[in-house]
Amino acid sequence: PDLRDLLLSRIRDVPDYPRPGVVFKDITPLLADPAAFGALIDALAALCARHGADKIVGLEARGFILAAPAAAKAEIGFVPIRKAGKLPGATLSQAYELEYGTAEIEVHPEAFAPGDRVLVIDDVLATGGTAEASLSLIRRAGAEVAGVAVLLELAFLDGRSRLTPALAGAPLEAL
Ligand code: 5GP
């Protein structure tokens, strides 16, 4: 409860971004506060241990900011899942539906050892589409899903329901 209050107190509402009528959750005040950011990274690293993760995936771009230090702290490897066209080598790609149109994310197919348990980290779970696509990529690359961890879940969008089939029993943790 204390961690939750600290984290929530450092997230700012920005109305009408990126479109009129949307209230964007801005995490930059949290990143600028070493006590809050440090506590968040410690909590994410503890989730890695609790769920027996062998690797951490970060989702571009804000997921990288949280996932990379958590992986270093947990002493496990970090793997980026990027927007299409950004990774240098051969890639696996996964398209998914957005509110308007589609998006595509990619991973290097050799990023995981067979059977690696992977924890996916992102800043915000909104509709759940991005996280859902990431779980497909991880399984297609031969790894297992240890869980999904986010700083903030926008419960009114019910991404948790969309993600539940893809989780296949793995946990969704919202700090
Ligand atoms: P979803 O695919 O769940 O609809 O959208 C999640 C993705 O969009 C995440 O990668 C997240 O970074 C970004 N996102 C959506 N809404 C917000 C928001 O209000 N604040 C932040 N920081 N990111 C958001």
CSV table of C-alpha atoms and ligand atoms in Angstrom, one decimal:
chain,number,residue,atom,x,y,z
A,1,PRO,CA,0.0,0.0,0.0
A,2,ASP,CA,2.8,2.5,0.8
A,3,LEU,CA,4.6,1.7,-2.5
A,4,ARG,CA,1.3,2.1,-4.4
A,5,ASP,CA,0.7,5.5,-2.8
A,6,LEU,CA,4.2,6.6,-3.5
A,7,LEU,CA,4.0,5.5,-7.2
A,8,LEU,CA,0.6,7.0,-7.7
A,9,SER,CA,1.7,10.3,-6.2
A,10,ARG,CA,4.4,10.6,-8.9
A,11,ILE,CA,2.2,9.9,-12.0
A,12,ARG,CA,0.7,13.0,-13.6
A,13,ASP,CA,-2.5,13.3,-15.6
A,14,VAL,CA,-2.1,15.2,-18.9
A,15,PRO,CA,-5.5,16.0,-20.4
A,16,ASP,CA,-6.1,15.9,-24.2
A,17,TYR,CA,-2.9,14.0,-25.0
A,18,PRO,CA,-2.2,12.5,-27.5
A,19,ARG,CA,-5.8,13.3,-28.7
A,20,PRO,CA,-8.6,15.5,-27.4
A,21,GLY,CA,-10.6,13.6,-24.7
A,22,VAL,CA,-7.7,11.3,-23.7
A,23,VAL,CA,-6.1,11.7,-20.3
A,24,PHE,CA,-2.5,10.6,-20.6
A,25,LYS,CA,-0.7,9.1,-17.6
A,26,ASP,CA,2.7,10.8,-17.5
A,27,ILE,CA,5.4,8.8,-15.7
A,28,THR,CA,8.2,11.4,-16.1
A,29,PRO,CA,7.8,12.8,-12.5
A,30,LEU,CA,8.2,9.3,-11.2
A,31,LEU,CA,11.4,8.7,-13.2
A,32,ALA,CA,12.8,12.0,-11.9
A,33,ASP,CA,12.3,11.0,-8.3
A,34,PRO,CA,15.1,8.6,-7.3
A,35,ALA,CA,13.2,7.3,-4.2
A,36,ALA,CA,10.1,6.4,-6.3
A,37,PHE,CA,12.0,5.1,-9.3
A,38,GLY,CA,14.3,3.1,-7.1
A,39,ALA,CA,11.4,1.6,-5.2
A,40,LEU,CA,9.7,0.7,-8.5
A,41,ILE,CA,12.8,-1.0,-9.9
A,42,ASP,CA,13.3,-3.0,-6.6
A,43,ALA,CA,9.7,-4.1,-6.8
A,44,LEU,CA,10.0,-5.2,-10.4
A,45,ALA,CA,13.2,-7.1,-9.7
A,46,ALA,CA,11.5,-8.9,-6.8
A,47,LEU,CA,8.7,-10.0,-9.1
A,48,CYS,CA,11.3,-11.5,-11.4
A,49,ALA,CA,12.5,-13.6,-8.5
A,50,ARG,CA,9.0,-14.5,-7.3
A,51,HIS,CA,7.9,-15.7,-10.7
A,52,GLY,CA,11.2,-17.5,-11.6
A,53,ALA,CA,12.0,-15.4,-14.6
A,54,ASP,CA,15.1,-16.2,-16.7
A,55,LYS,CA,14.7,-13.1,-18.9
A,56,ILE,CA,13.0,-9.7,-18.9
A,57,VAL,CA,11.3,-8.3,-22.0
A,58,GLY,CA,10.7,-4.5,-22.2
A,59,LEU,CA,8.2,-3.1,-24.6
A,60,GLU,CA,9.3,0.0,-26.6
A,61,ALA,CA,9.6,2.7,-25.5
A,62,ARG,CA,8.7,3.4,-21.9
A,63,GLY,CA,8.9,-0.3,-21.0
A,64,PHE,CA,12.6,-0.1,-21.8
A,65,ILE,CA,13.1,2.5,-19.1
A,66,LEU,CA,11.7,0.2,-16.4
A,67,ALA,CA,12.7,-3.2,-17.7
A,68,ALA,CA,16.4,-2.7,-18.3
A,69,PRO,CA,17.3,-1.6,-14.8
A,70,ALA,CA,15.0,-4.2,-13.3
A,71,ALA,CA,16.9,-6.9,-15.3
A,72,ALA,CA,20.2,-5.6,-14.2
A,73,LYS,CA,19.1,-5.6,-10.6
A,74,ALA,CA,17.6,-9.1,-10.9
A,75,GLU,CA,20.8,-10.2,-12.6
A,76,ILE,CA,19.0,-11.7,-15.6
A,77,GLY,CA,19.1,-10.7,-19.3
A,78,PHE,CA,17.1,-7.9,-21.0
A,79,VAL,CA,15.4,-8.4,-24.3
A,80,PRO,CA,13.8,-5.6,-26.3
A,81,ILE,CA,10.5,-6.0,-28.2
A,82,ARG,CA,10.5,-3.1,-30.6
A,83,LYS,CA,8.2,-1.4,-33.1
A,84,ALA,CA,8.6,-2.8,-36.6
A,85,GLY,CA,11.8,-1.9,-38.5
A,86,LYS,CA,14.0,-1.1,-35.5
A,87,LEU,CA,15.8,-4.3,-34.8
A,88,PRO,CA,18.9,-4.9,-36.9
A,89,GLY,CA,18.8,-8.7,-37.4
A,90,ALA,CA,16.2,-11.2,-38.7
A,91,THR,CA,13.0,-10.8,-36.8
A,92,LEU,CA,9.7,-12.4,-35.8
A,93,SER,CA,6.8,-9.9,-36.3
A,94,GLN,CA,3.4,-9.8,-34.7
A,95,ALA,CA,0.6,-7.4,-35.9
A,96,TYR,CA,-2.2,-6.4,-33.6
A,97,GLU,CA,-5.3,-4.2,-33.7
A,98,LEU,CA,-5.3,-0.6,-32.4
A,99,GLU,CA,-8.3,1.6,-31.8
A,100,TYR,CA,-7.6,3.0,-35.3
A,101,GLY,CA,-5.6,0.7,-37.6
A,102,THR,CA,-2.9,-1.8,-36.7
A,103,ALA,CA,0.6,-1.9,-35.2
A,104,GLU,CA,3.4,-4.4,-35.5
A,105,ILE,CA,6.1,-5.3,-33.0
A,106,GLU,CA,9.2,-7.5,-33.4
A,107,VAL,CA,11.8,-9.5,-31.6
A,108,HIS,CA,15.0,-11.3,-32.5
A,109,PRO,CA,14.2,-15.0,-32.8
A,110,GLU,CA,17.5,-16.0,-31.1
A,111,ALA,CA,16.9,-13.7,-28.1
A,112,PHE,CA,15.6,-16.6,-25.9
A,113,ALA,CA,17.0,-20.0,-25.0
A,114,PRO,CA,14.4,-22.8,-25.5
A,115,GLY,CA,12.0,-22.8,-22.5
A,116,ASP,CA,13.3,-19.5,-21.0
A,117,ARG,CA,10.7,-18.1,-18.6
A,118,VAL,CA,10.1,-14.5,-19.6
A,119,LEU,CA,8.6,-11.6,-17.6
A,120,VAL,CA,7.2,-8.8,-19.8
A,121,ILE,CA,7.4,-5.3,-18.4
A,122,ASP,CA,5.7,-2.1,-19.6
A,123,ASP,CA,4.7,1.2,-18.0
A,124,VAL,CA,1.0,1.2,-18.7
A,125,LEU,CA,-1.6,-1.5,-19.5
A,126,ALA,CA,-4.3,0.2,-21.5
A,127,THR,CA,-6.4,-2.0,-23.9
A,128,GLY,CA,-3.9,-4.9,-23.5
A,129,GLY,CA,-3.2,-5.2,-27.2
A,130,THR,CA,0.5,-4.5,-27.0
A,131,ALA,CA,1.1,-6.9,-24.1
A,132,GLU,CA,-1.1,-9.6,-25.8
A,133,ALA,CA,1.0,-9.4,-29.0
A,134,SER,CA,4.2,-9.6,-27.0
A,135,LEU,CA,3.1,-12.9,-25.5
A,136,SER,CA,2.5,-14.3,-28.9
A,137,LEU,CA,6.0,-13.3,-30.0
A,138,ILE,CA,7.6,-14.8,-26.9
A,139,ARG,CA,5.9,-18.1,-27.4
A,140,ARG,CA,6.7,-18.1,-31.2
A,141,ALA,CA,10.4,-17.6,-30.2
A,142,GLY,CA,10.3,-20.8,-28.2
A,143,ALA,CA,10.1,-19.3,-24.7
A,144,GLU,CA,7.5,-19.5,-21.9
A,145,VAL,CA,5.6,-16.6,-20.3
A,146,ALA,CA,6.4,-16.1,-16.6
A,147,GLY,CA,4.0,-13.1,-16.4
A,148,VAL,CA,3.3,-9.5,-17.2
A,149,ALA,CA,4.2,-6.7,-14.9
A,150,VAL,CA,3.2,-3.0,-15.4
A,151,LEU,CA,3.5,0.1,-13.3
A,152,LEU,CA,-0.1,1.1,-14.0
A,153,GLU,CA,-3.2,-0.7,-15.1
A,154,LEU,CA,-6.0,1.5,-16.6
A,155,ALA,CA,-8.7,-0.7,-15.2
A,156,PHE,CA,-11.6,1.2,-17.0
A,157,LEU,CA,-10.2,-0.1,-20.4
A,158,ASP,CA,-10.3,-3.7,-19.1
A,159,GLY,CA,-7.0,-4.8,-20.8
A,160,ARG,CA,-6.9,-7.5,-18.1
A,161,SER,CA,-9.8,-9.3,-19.7
A,162,ARG,CA,-8.3,-9.0,-23.2
A,163,LEU,CA,-5.0,-10.4,-21.9
A,164,THR,CA,-6.3,-13.2,-19.8
A,165,PRO,CA,-6.5,-15.9,-22.6
A,166,ALA,CA,-3.0,-15.1,-23.7
A,167,LEU,CA,-1.7,-15.2,-20.1
A,168,ALA,CA,-2.8,-18.9,-19.9
A,169,GLY,CA,-2.7,-18.7,-16.1
A,170,ALA,CA,0.5,-16.6,-15.8
A,171,PRO,CA,0.1,-13.6,-13.5
A,172,LEU,CA,-0.6,-10.0,-14.5
A,173,GLU,CA,0.9,-7.8,-11.8
A,174,ALA,CA,0.1,-4.0,-11.6
A,175,LEU,CA,2.2,-2.2,-9.1
B,1,5GP,P1,-2.4,-1.0,-25.0
B,1,5GP,O1,-1.8,-1.8,-26.1
B,1,5GP,O2,-2.5,-1.7,-23.7
B,1,5GP,O3,-3.7,-0.3,-25.4
B,1,5GP,O4,-1.5,0.3,-24.8
B,1,5GP,C1,-0.4,0.2,-24.0
B,1,5GP,C2,0.8,0.9,-24.6
B,1,5GP,O5,0.5,2.2,-24.9
B,1,5GP,C3,1.9,0.9,-23.6
B,1,5GP,O6,3.1,0.6,-24.3
B,1,5GP,C4,2.0,2.3,-23.0
B,1,5GP,O7,3.3,2.7,-22.9
B,1,5GP,C5,1.1,3.1,-24.0
B,1,5GP,N1,0.1,3.9,-23.3
B,1,5GP,C6,-1.2,3.9,-23.5
B,1,5GP,N2,-1.8,4.8,-22.7
B,1,5GP,C7,-0.9,5.4,-21.9
B,1,5GP,C8,-0.9,6.4,-20.9
B,1,5GP,O8,-1.9,7.0,-20.5
B,1,5GP,N3,0.3,6.7,-20.4
B,1,5GP,C9,1.5,6.1,-20.7
B,1,5GP,N4,2.6,6.4,-20.1
B,1,5GP,N5,1.5,5.1,-21.7
B,1,5GP,C10,0.4,4.8,-22.3
